[in-house]
């Protein structure tokens, strides 16, 4: 069974700062998910990645399969980026669809 | 197109009653997942469906929980004899196929057991 560790648990930043959130897991996988949970509770899938790097707007996700580690970066952070960011991986490794989740990183960006 | 929908959005029930939670996945999505998020806790997996079959029920917390999916579309999560510890947000997600595909989440059903 996979285990997921996220850090930091809480993060406060000033608008414009570069943000990094880290995720590590214990069992080899073929894909990792980054999710965003808004203060109202809705969950949005940000990225699903298997290798290398993906970029969407100011968000960048990287993964190192050998080291079992992924990072989510936010460039030029904005108060609207305030949310909980969650890393998720297949529960039993490989390419299974059912996910196990990190505890999340609560990001607060101050104007 | 329409996203994943769930109903009801909120449910308050008395301890011992049965509840049914419904999920309508995105049309054409063969994989459907149920997750739970208790207050202050992270997301936890409950069950997933590939078509109408449920290959993995390992996340269901007790035999009071069951789920079914009919016609490869709508799914119902049933909790019998609800307990206060069942209070949580129940989230449904769907994806095109089993495996490492992007999962699209519904808005959730907030269940409160008094």
Short mmCIF file of C-alpha atoms in Angstrom, two decimals:
data_model
loop_
_atom_site.label_atom_id
_atom_site.label_comp_id
_atom_site.label_asym_id
_atom_site.label_seq_id
_atom_site.Cartn_x
_atom_site.Cartn_y
_atom_site.Cartn_z
CA UNK A 1 0.00 0.00 0.00
CA UNK A 2 1.30 3.42 -0.93
CA UNK A 3 2.03 6.16 1.57
CA UNK A 4 2.05 9.84 0.70
CA UNK A 5 3.82 12.63 2.55
CA UNK A 6 3.28 16.30 1.74
CA UNK A 7 5.12 19.33 2.98
CA UNK A 8 4.65 21.90 4.23
CA UNK A 9 1.29 21.38 5.92
CA UNK A 10 0.61 25.11 5.98
CA UNK A 11 2.14 27.87 3.91
CA UNK A 12 1.65 31.62 4.05
CA UNK A 13 3.08 33.76 1.29
CA UNK A 14 3.01 37.33 0.11
CA UNK A 15 1.50 38.06 -3.27
CA UNK A 16 4.09 37.61 -5.99
CA UNK A 17 6.19 35.03 -4.16
CA UNK A 18 7.30 31.75 -5.73
CA UNK A 19 5.65 28.78 -4.01
CA UNK A 20 6.87 25.18 -3.78
CA UNK A 21 4.89 22.28 -2.35
CA UNK A 22 6.50 18.86 -2.07
CA UNK A 23 5.12 15.35 -2.23
CA UNK A 24 6.84 12.01 -1.70
CA UNK A 25 5.42 8.50 -1.93
CA UNK A 26 6.60 5.03 -1.04
CA UNK A 27 5.50 2.68 -3.84
CA UNK A 28 6.44 3.13 -7.49
CA UNK A 29 3.65 4.52 -9.64
CA UNK A 30 2.98 5.38 -13.24
CA UNK A 31 1.18 8.67 -12.57
CA UNK A 32 0.69 11.23 -9.83
CA UNK A 33 -2.12 13.74 -9.40
CA UNK A 34 -2.13 17.27 -8.05
CA UNK A 35 -5.51 18.55 -6.91
CA UNK A 36 -6.74 21.91 -5.68
CA UNK A 37 -9.50 22.19 -3.10
CA UNK A 38 -11.12 25.60 -2.89
CA UNK A 39 -12.28 27.10 0.41
CA UNK A 40 -15.84 26.16 -0.57
CA UNK A 41 -14.81 22.51 -0.82
CA UNK A 42 -14.81 21.93 -4.57
CA UNK A 43 -11.94 19.83 -5.92
CA UNK A 44 -10.26 20.48 -9.24
CA UNK A 45 -7.68 18.29 -10.89
CA UNK A 46 -4.64 20.41 -11.74
CA UNK A 47 -2.21 17.89 -13.17
CA UNK A 48 -1.72 14.24 -13.81
CA UNK A 49 1.87 13.47 -14.65
CA UNK A 50 3.98 10.43 -15.27
CA UNK A 51 7.40 11.97 -15.90
CA UNK A 52 9.25 15.22 -16.29
CA UNK A 53 7.37 18.46 -16.05
CA UNK A 54 3.99 19.95 -16.92
CA UNK A 55 3.04 23.62 -17.00
CA UNK A 56 -0.34 25.30 -16.96
CA UNK A 57 -0.34 29.05 -16.64
CA UNK A 58 1.55 29.94 -13.46
CA UNK A 59 1.50 26.36 -12.19
CA UNK A 60 4.32 23.92 -12.81
CA UNK A 61 4.44 20.31 -11.66
CA UNK A 62 7.51 18.11 -11.75
CA UNK A 63 8.04 14.48 -10.90
CA UNK A 64 11.07 12.29 -10.35
CA UNK A 65 9.91 8.69 -10.65
CA UNK A 66 13.21 7.22 -9.46
CA UNK A 67 13.23 9.34 -6.30
CA UNK A 68 9.43 8.97 -5.78
CA UNK A 69 9.05 12.70 -5.41
CA UNK A 70 7.00 15.46 -7.00
CA UNK A 71 6.81 19.21 -6.58
CA UNK A 72 4.13 21.76 -7.39
CA UNK A 73 5.33 25.28 -8.05
CA UNK A 74 3.29 28.47 -8.31
CA UNK A 75 5.00 31.44 -9.88
CA UNK A 76 3.94 35.02 -9.10
CA UNK A 77 1.44 33.82 -6.48
CA UNK A 78 -1.87 35.64 -6.11
CA UNK A 79 -4.48 35.70 -3.35
CA UNK A 80 -6.82 33.69 -5.59
CA UNK A 81 -4.29 30.82 -5.38
CA UNK A 82 -5.25 30.43 -1.71
CA UNK A 83 -6.54 26.88 -1.41
CA UNK A 84 -5.54 23.42 -0.20
CA UNK A 85 -3.25 21.58 -2.62
CA UNK A 86 -3.38 17.81 -2.48
CA UNK A 87 -1.06 15.22 -3.93
CA UNK A 88 -2.51 11.81 -4.79
CA UNK A 89 -1.08 8.54 -6.11
CA UNK A 90 -2.49 5.12 -6.94
CA UNK A 91 -3.13 3.28 -3.68
CA UNK A 92 -1.28 0.12 -4.63
CA UNK A 93 1.20 1.67 -6.99
CA UNK A 94 1.29 0.97 -10.68
CA UNK A 95 -1.55 2.32 -12.70
CA UNK A 96 -4.55 1.54 -10.49
CA UNK A 97 -7.15 4.28 -10.58
CA UNK A 98 -8.16 4.41 -6.92
CA UNK A 99 -6.09 7.02 -5.17
CA UNK A 100 -4.50 7.61 -1.82
CA UNK A 101 -4.11 11.23 -0.83
CA UNK A 102 -1.64 13.37 1.02
CA UNK A 103 -2.97 15.41 3.92
CA UNK A 104 -2.81 18.55 1.81
CA UNK A 105 -0.96 21.85 1.98
CA UNK A 106 -3.05 24.81 3.00
CA UNK A 107 -1.77 27.84 1.10
CA UNK A 108 -2.70 31.37 2.03
CA UNK A 109 -1.45 34.20 -0.20
CA UNK A 110 -1.67 37.63 1.34
CA UNK A 111 -2.11 40.76 -0.82
CA UNK B 1 -20.42 19.70 -21.19
CA UNK B 2 -21.93 18.77 -17.86
CA UNK B 3 -19.60 17.77 -15.08
CA UNK B 4 -20.06 15.23 -12.32
CA UNK B 5 -23.18 15.92 -10.30
CA UNK B 6 -24.13 14.67 -6.86
CA UNK B 7 -27.32 14.77 -4.88
CA UNK B 8 -28.35 15.78 -2.38
CA UNK B 9 -25.83 18.54 -1.76
CA UNK B 10 -26.59 18.42 1.96
CA UNK B 11 -28.21 15.75 4.07
CA UNK B 12 -29.04 15.84 7.75
CA UNK B 13 -30.23 12.59 9.27
CA UNK B 14 -30.75 11.01 12.63
CA UNK B 15 -28.51 8.31 13.97
CA UNK B 16 -29.75 4.89 12.91
CA UNK B 17 -31.44 6.01 9.71
CA UNK B 18 -30.39 4.86 6.25
CA UNK B 19 -29.21 7.36 3.61
CA UNK B 20 -28.65 7.16 -0.12
CA UNK B 21 -26.21 9.39 -1.94
CA UNK B 22 -26.30 9.69 -5.71
CA UNK B 23 -23.61 10.39 -8.27
CA UNK B 24 -24.07 11.17 -11.96
CA UNK B 25 -20.72 10.86 -13.71
CA UNK B 26 -19.68 12.59 -16.88
CA UNK B 27 -21.28 10.87 -19.85
CA UNK B 28 -18.98 8.24 -21.32
CA UNK B 29 -16.78 7.91 -18.26
CA UNK B 30 -16.46 4.24 -17.43
CA UNK B 31 -14.60 4.61 -14.14
CA UNK B 32 -16.34 6.02 -11.07
CA UNK B 33 -14.89 6.59 -7.61
CA UNK B 34 -16.33 7.35 -4.20
CA UNK B 35 -14.23 9.18 -1.62
CA UNK B 36 -14.92 10.57 1.83
CA UNK B 37 -13.54 13.61 3.60
CA UNK B 38 -14.25 13.82 7.30
CA UNK B 39 -14.01 17.17 9.11
CA UNK B 40 -10.38 18.20 9.35
CA UNK B 41 -9.24 15.00 7.69
CA UNK B 42 -7.83 14.17 4.31
CA UNK B 43 -9.59 12.41 1.49
CA UNK B 44 -9.98 8.67 1.75
CA UNK B 45 -10.92 6.16 -0.91
CA UNK B 46 -14.11 4.15 -0.45
CA UNK B 47 -14.87 2.19 -3.62
CA UNK B 48 -14.45 2.35 -7.36
CA UNK B 49 -16.40 1.00 -10.31
CA UNK B 50 -15.24 0.01 -13.73
CA UNK B 51 -18.48 -0.14 -15.67
CA UNK B 52 -21.00 -1.78 -13.34
CA UNK B 53 -18.52 -3.92 -11.43
CA UNK B 54 -16.59 -2.89 -8.35
CA UNK B 55 -13.11 -4.45 -8.46
CA UNK B 56 -12.02 -2.71 -5.29
CA UNK B 57 -14.28 -2.25 -2.28
CA UNK B 58 -11.42 -2.20 0.17
CA UNK B 59 -12.06 1.34 1.34
CA UNK B 60 -15.58 0.77 2.61
CA UNK B 61 -15.29 1.31 6.39
CA UNK B 62 -17.91 -1.26 7.44
CA UNK B 63 -20.64 -3.54 6.10
CA UNK B 64 -23.11 -0.71 6.68
CA UNK B 65 -21.70 0.87 3.54
CA UNK B 66 -22.60 -0.39 0.08
CA UNK B 67 -22.63 1.00 -3.42
CA UNK B 68 -23.99 0.05 -6.76
CA UNK B 69 -23.81 1.33 -10.28
CA UNK B 70 -26.35 0.60 -12.95
CA UNK B 71 -26.13 0.96 -16.70
CA UNK B 72 -22.52 2.00 -16.38
CA UNK B 73 -23.69 5.43 -15.34
CA UNK B 74 -25.40 6.55 -12.13
CA UNK B 75 -24.05 5.25 -8.84
CA UNK B 76 -25.65 5.15 -5.41
CA UNK B 77 -23.76 4.95 -2.13
CA UNK B 78 -25.94 3.65 0.69
CA UNK B 79 -25.15 3.94 4.37
CA UNK B 80 -27.33 1.85 6.63
CA UNK B 81 -27.95 2.57 10.31
CA UNK B 82 -25.94 5.78 10.16
CA UNK B 83 -23.60 6.67 13.01
CA UNK B 84 -22.28 10.07 14.02
CA UNK B 85 -18.81 9.13 12.77
CA UNK B 86 -20.29 8.80 9.27
CA UNK B 87 -20.65 12.60 9.15
CA UNK B 88 -18.41 13.77 6.31
CA UNK B 89 -18.39 15.09 2.78
CA UNK B 90 -18.84 12.26 0.30
CA UNK B 91 -17.22 12.95 -3.03
CA UNK B 92 -17.68 11.19 -6.33
CA UNK B 93 -15.27 11.36 -9.24
CA UNK B 94 -15.25 9.89 -12.71
CA UNK B 95 -12.66 9.30 -15.40
CA UNK B 96 -12.66 8.02 -18.95
CA UNK B 97 -11.22 4.63 -18.01
CA UNK B 98 -9.62 2.80 -15.14
CA UNK B 99 -5.99 3.62 -14.68
CA UNK B 100 -4.02 6.82 -14.52
CA UNK B 101 -6.58 9.15 -16.04
CA UNK B 102 -7.61 12.59 -14.87
CA UNK B 103 -10.42 12.30 -12.35
CA UNK B 104 -13.22 14.86 -12.41
CA UNK B 105 -14.78 15.49 -9.03
CA UNK B 106 -18.36 16.27 -8.18
CA UNK B 107 -19.29 18.95 -5.64
CA UNK B 108 -19.87 16.42 -2.90
CA UNK B 109 -22.68 15.58 -0.50
CA UNK B 110 -22.28 16.97 2.99
CA UNK B 111 -23.74 14.41 5.42
CA UNK B 112 -24.47 15.26 9.03
CA UNK B 113 -25.66 12.53 11.36
CA UNK B 114 -27.22 13.85 14.55
#
